[in-house]
Amino acid sequence: MNDLTAPGLMATLDIPYYQPVGNECALFEYAYRNRLPLLIKGPTGCGKTRFVAHMAARLARPLITVACHDDLTAADLVGRHLIGDGQTMWSDGPLTRAVRQGGICYLDEVVEARKDTTVVLHPLTDDRRILPIERTGEELQAPDEFMLVVSYNPGYQNLLKSLKPSTRQRFVAINFGFPPADLEQRIVIAETGVDALRATQLVTLAGHFRQLKDHDLEEAVSTRLLVYAASLMHAGCDPVDACEAALVEPLTDDPDTAVALLEVIKATFGK
């Protein structure tokens, strides 16, 4: 056992709960120790962000998370000059802070960022591991402890929103999916305290709904939504009402689809 995962250290850290599905934790550590950038692919709500938070805590590294969007610029990541008190001051962006601190920088849904923005990542994702800051003339050398992690949902990809091959091939990658039923039940119970029967019913229901993806539903039921539904139930909410609020309304605006889903929910919970 290595020193970063020794029981004594693990017990002293506030590590977010994460249920491993395969060898993803080991792969993350291998990438970290070999100073390799990591790409995580997977559907919405399957645990990508929780996984990164879990691993950052395990490795005892600060985590800086950026939620990427269409208007994200290179300056938003790297930094900019600000004017205050009659003087101009430089303010580091989240990427620069992570490099200086030797932390883990996590870019969530990186494909949402403009392609001209993601180009700024290239010098950090090859053997140079540098971050040039053109506006200050600095060239930061990333310390060994720094790691760049990005994620995206392949289901959202299209010609306008996809990673350029020149960017993708700079990363090692892990493909996430929804966990097997027994592990997903364990996650729902651990996250919410709901009883095993309710957790089993929810996961079974999710299995039925996931078969409708790309037919009646654009997006599959996520583990996150199952946790939401279980949280409502554990708080005393009627199971059908909880599932309607957490599993039906967030997934569809079509009245006929909503009615059909609700019937499956009522049959599952014996209503």
Coordinates of C-alpha atoms in Angstrom, one line a residue:
M1 CA 0.0 0.0 0.0
N2 CA 1.4 3.4 -0.9
D3 CA 1.8 6.3 1.6
L4 CA -1.1 8.3 0.0
T5 CA -3.7 5.7 0.7
A6 CA -2.4 4.4 4.0
P7 CA -5.3 4.0 6.6
G8 CA -3.9 6.6 9.0
L9 CA -3.9 9.3 6.4
M10 CA -7.2 8.3 4.8
A11 CA -8.8 8.5 8.2
T12 CA -7.6 12.1 8.7
L13 CA -9.1 13.4 5.4
D14 CA -12.6 14.4 4.7
I15 CA -13.1 12.1 1.7
P16 CA -16.3 12.4 -0.3
Y17 CA -18.1 9.1 -0.6
Y18 CA -17.5 7.3 -3.9
Q19 CA -18.4 3.7 -4.8
P20 CA -15.8 2.3 -7.2
V21 CA -17.2 0.4 -10.2
G22 CA -13.9 -0.9 -11.7
N23 CA -10.3 0.1 -11.7
E24 CA -10.9 3.9 -12.1
C25 CA -9.4 4.9 -8.8
A26 CA -6.1 3.0 -9.6
L27 CA -6.0 4.5 -13.1
F28 CA -6.5 8.0 -11.6
E29 CA -3.5 7.5 -9.3
Y30 CA -1.4 6.1 -12.0
A31 CA -2.1 9.1 -14.2
Y32 CA -1.4 11.5 -11.2
R33 CA 1.9 9.9 -10.3
N34 CA 3.1 9.9 -13.9
R35 CA 2.0 13.6 -14.5
L36 CA -0.5 12.6 -17.2
P37 CA -3.7 14.7 -17.9
L38 CA -6.9 12.8 -17.6
L39 CA -10.2 12.8 -19.6
I40 CA -13.3 11.4 -18.1
K41 CA -16.2 10.5 -20.4
G42 CA -19.7 9.6 -19.2
P43 CA -23.4 10.5 -19.1
T44 CA -24.8 13.3 -16.9
G45 CA -25.1 12.3 -13.2
C46 CA -23.1 9.1 -13.3
G47 CA -20.5 10.3 -10.7
K48 CA -17.7 12.0 -12.7
T49 CA -17.5 15.1 -10.5
R50 CA -17.9 13.1 -7.2
F51 CA -15.1 10.8 -8.4
V52 CA -12.7 13.7 -9.0
A53 CA -13.5 15.2 -5.6
H54 CA -13.0 11.8 -4.0
M55 CA -9.6 11.3 -5.7
A56 CA -8.4 14.8 -4.9
A57 CA -9.1 14.2 -1.2
R58 CA -7.4 10.8 -1.3
L59 CA -4.3 12.3 -2.8
A60 CA -4.5 15.3 -0.4
R61 CA -4.4 17.9 -3.2
P62 CA -6.5 21.1 -3.5
L63 CA -9.2 20.8 -6.1
I64 CA -10.2 23.8 -8.3
T65 CA -13.3 23.1 -10.4
V66 CA -14.4 25.1 -13.4
A67 CA -17.9 24.6 -14.9
C68 CA -17.3 25.2 -18.6
H69 CA -19.8 27.2 -20.8
D70 CA -20.0 28.9 -24.2
D71 CA -18.7 32.2 -22.9
L72 CA -15.7 30.8 -21.1
T73 CA -12.6 32.6 -22.4
A74 CA -8.9 31.9 -22.1
A75 CA -8.7 34.9 -19.7
D76 CA -11.3 33.3 -17.5
L77 CA -9.0 30.3 -17.1
V78 CA -5.6 32.0 -17.0
G79 CA -6.4 35.4 -15.4
R80 CA -6.6 39.1 -16.3
H81 CA -5.6 42.5 -15.1
L82 CA -8.1 44.3 -12.9
I83 CA -8.3 48.0 -12.1
G84 CA -8.8 48.9 -8.4
D85 CA -7.8 51.7 -6.1
G86 CA -6.2 53.6 -8.9
Q87 CA -3.9 50.8 -9.9
T88 CA -3.8 47.8 -12.2
M89 CA -3.4 44.4 -10.6
W90 CA -3.1 40.9 -12.0
S91 CA -5.6 38.3 -10.9
D92 CA -4.9 34.7 -11.4
G93 CA -7.6 32.5 -13.0
P94 CA -8.5 29.1 -11.7
L95 CA -6.1 27.2 -14.0
T96 CA -3.2 29.4 -13.0
R97 CA -4.1 29.1 -9.3
A98 CA -4.1 25.3 -9.6
V99 CA -0.7 25.3 -11.3
R100 CA 0.8 27.6 -8.7
Q101 CA -0.6 25.6 -5.8
G102 CA 0.2 22.2 -7.3
G103 CA -3.5 21.3 -7.2
I104 CA -5.9 19.4 -9.4
C105 CA -7.8 21.6 -11.9
Y106 CA -11.0 20.0 -13.1
L107 CA -12.8 21.4 -16.2
D108 CA -16.3 20.0 -16.1
E109 CA -18.0 19.6 -19.5
V110 CA -15.0 20.9 -21.3
V111 CA -16.7 20.6 -24.7
E112 CA -19.0 23.5 -23.7
A113 CA -16.0 25.8 -23.8
R114 CA -15.0 27.4 -27.1
K115 CA -12.3 25.7 -29.1
D116 CA -10.0 28.7 -29.0
T117 CA -10.2 28.6 -25.2
T118 CA -9.2 25.0 -24.8
V119 CA -6.1 25.6 -26.9
V120 CA -4.6 27.2 -23.8
L121 CA -4.5 23.7 -22.2
H122 CA -2.1 22.3 -24.8
P123 CA 1.2 23.3 -23.3
L124 CA 0.1 21.8 -20.0
T125 CA -0.9 18.5 -21.6
D126 CA 2.4 17.4 -23.2
D127 CA 5.9 16.9 -21.8
R128 CA 6.5 20.6 -21.4
R129 CA 3.8 21.0 -18.6
I130 CA 4.0 24.8 -18.8
L131 CA 1.4 27.5 -18.7
P132 CA 2.5 30.6 -20.6
I133 CA 0.8 33.8 -19.4
E134 CA 1.2 36.2 -22.3
R135 CA -0.2 39.3 -20.5
T136 CA 2.4 39.1 -17.7
G137 CA 5.3 37.5 -19.6
E138 CA 5.4 34.6 -17.1
E139 CA 5.9 31.0 -18.0
L140 CA 4.8 28.8 -15.2
Q141 CA 6.3 25.3 -14.9
A142 CA 3.7 23.0 -13.4
P143 CA 5.0 21.2 -10.3
D144 CA 4.8 17.4 -10.1
E145 CA 1.7 17.7 -7.9
F146 CA -0.4 19.5 -10.5
M147 CA -2.9 17.5 -12.5
L148 CA -5.4 18.5 -15.2
V149 CA -8.7 16.6 -15.4
V150 CA -11.4 17.3 -17.9
S151 CA -14.8 15.7 -18.4
Y152 CA -17.7 15.7 -20.9
N153 CA -20.8 13.8 -21.8
P154 CA -20.3 12.0 -25.2
G155 CA -24.1 11.9 -25.7
Y156 CA -24.1 15.7 -26.1
Q157 CA -21.4 15.7 -28.8
N158 CA -22.1 17.2 -32.3
L159 CA -20.1 18.9 -35.0
L160 CA -20.2 22.2 -33.0
K161 CA -19.5 20.7 -29.6
S162 CA -16.7 18.1 -29.6
L163 CA -13.1 17.9 -28.6
K164 CA -10.6 18.4 -31.4
P165 CA -8.6 15.3 -32.0
S166 CA -5.4 17.3 -31.3
T167 CA -6.9 18.0 -27.8
R168 CA -8.3 14.5 -27.1
Q169 CA -5.0 12.8 -27.9
R170 CA -3.2 14.7 -25.2
F171 CA -5.1 12.9 -22.5
V172 CA -5.5 9.4 -21.1
A173 CA -9.1 8.6 -20.7
I174 CA -11.6 6.7 -18.5
N175 CA -15.1 5.9 -19.8
F176 CA -17.8 6.1 -17.1
G177 CA -21.3 4.5 -17.3
F178 CA -24.0 4.0 -14.8
P179 CA -23.0 1.4 -12.2
P180 CA -24.4 -2.2 -12.1
A181 CA -27.7 -2.5 -10.2
D182 CA -26.2 -3.9 -7.0
L183 CA -23.6 -1.1 -6.8
E184 CA -26.2 1.6 -7.7
Q185 CA -28.4 0.3 -4.9
R186 CA -25.5 0.6 -2.5
I187 CA -24.8 4.2 -3.6
V188 CA -28.4 5.2 -3.2
I189 CA -28.5 3.7 0.3
A190 CA -25.2 5.3 1.3
E191 CA -26.1 8.7 0.0
T192 CA -29.6 8.9 1.5
G193 CA -30.1 6.3 4.2
V194 CA -33.2 5.0 2.4
D195 CA -34.0 1.3 3.1
A196 CA -32.9 -1.5 0.8
L197 CA -36.4 -2.1 -0.6
R198 CA -36.8 1.4 -1.8
A199 CA -33.3 1.5 -3.2
T200 CA -34.0 -1.7 -5.2
Q201 CA -37.3 -0.3 -6.5
L202 CA -35.6 2.9 -7.6
V203 CA -32.8 1.2 -9.4
T204 CA -35.2 -1.3 -11.1
L205 CA -37.3 1.7 -12.2
A206 CA -34.2 3.4 -13.6
G207 CA -33.4 0.3 -15.6
H208 CA -36.8 0.5 -17.3
F209 CA -36.5 4.2 -18.0
R210 CA -33.0 3.9 -19.4
Q211 CA -34.3 1.6 -22.1
L212 CA -36.3 4.5 -23.3
K213 CA -33.3 6.7 -24.0
D214 CA -33.2 8.0 -27.6
H215 CA -36.8 6.9 -28.0
D216 CA -39.2 8.6 -25.6
L217 CA -36.5 10.2 -23.5
E218 CA -33.5 12.3 -24.7
E219 CA -31.5 11.6 -21.6
A220 CA -31.2 8.6 -19.3
V221 CA -32.2 8.6 -15.6
S222 CA -29.0 9.4 -13.8
T223 CA -27.8 8.0 -10.5
R224 CA -27.9 11.6 -9.2
L225 CA -31.7 11.7 -9.9
L226 CA -32.2 8.4 -8.1
V227 CA -30.4 9.9 -5.1
Y228 CA -32.7 12.9 -5.2
A229 CA -35.8 10.7 -5.3
A230 CA -34.5 8.6 -2.4
S231 CA -33.7 11.7 -0.4
L232 CA -37.3 12.9 -0.8
M233 CA -38.6 9.4 0.2
H234 CA -36.3 9.2 3.2
A235 CA -37.6 12.6 4.3
G236 CA -41.2 11.2 4.3
C237 CA -42.4 12.1 0.8
D238 CA -44.8 9.7 -0.9
P239 CA -42.7 7.5 -3.3
V240 CA -44.9 8.3 -6.3
D241 CA -44.7 12.0 -5.7
A242 CA -41.0 11.8 -5.1
C243 CA -40.4 9.9 -8.3
E244 CA -42.6 12.3 -10.3
A245 CA -40.6 15.3 -8.9
A246 CA -37.2 13.7 -9.3
L247 CA -37.5 11.3 -12.2
V248 CA -40.3 12.4 -14.5
E249 CA -40.4 16.2 -14.6
P250 CA -36.6 16.7 -14.9
L251 CA -36.6 14.3 -17.9
T252 CA -39.5 15.3 -20.1
D253 CA -41.9 18.1 -21.0
D254 CA -44.0 15.9 -23.1
P255 CA -47.4 15.2 -21.4
D256 CA -47.9 11.8 -22.9
T257 CA -44.5 10.6 -22.0
A258 CA -44.9 12.0 -18.5
V259 CA -48.2 10.1 -18.1
A260 CA -46.6 6.8 -19.3
L261 CA -43.7 7.2 -17.0
L262 CA -45.9 7.9 -14.1
E263 CA -47.9 4.7 -14.7
V264 CA -44.7 2.7 -14.6
I265 CA -43.8 4.4 -11.3
K266 CA -47.3 3.6 -9.8
A267 CA -46.9 0.0 -10.8
T268 CA -43.5 -0.2 -9.3
F269 CA -44.7 1.1 -5.9
G270 CA -48.0 -0.7 -5.9
K271 CA -50.3 2.3 -6.4

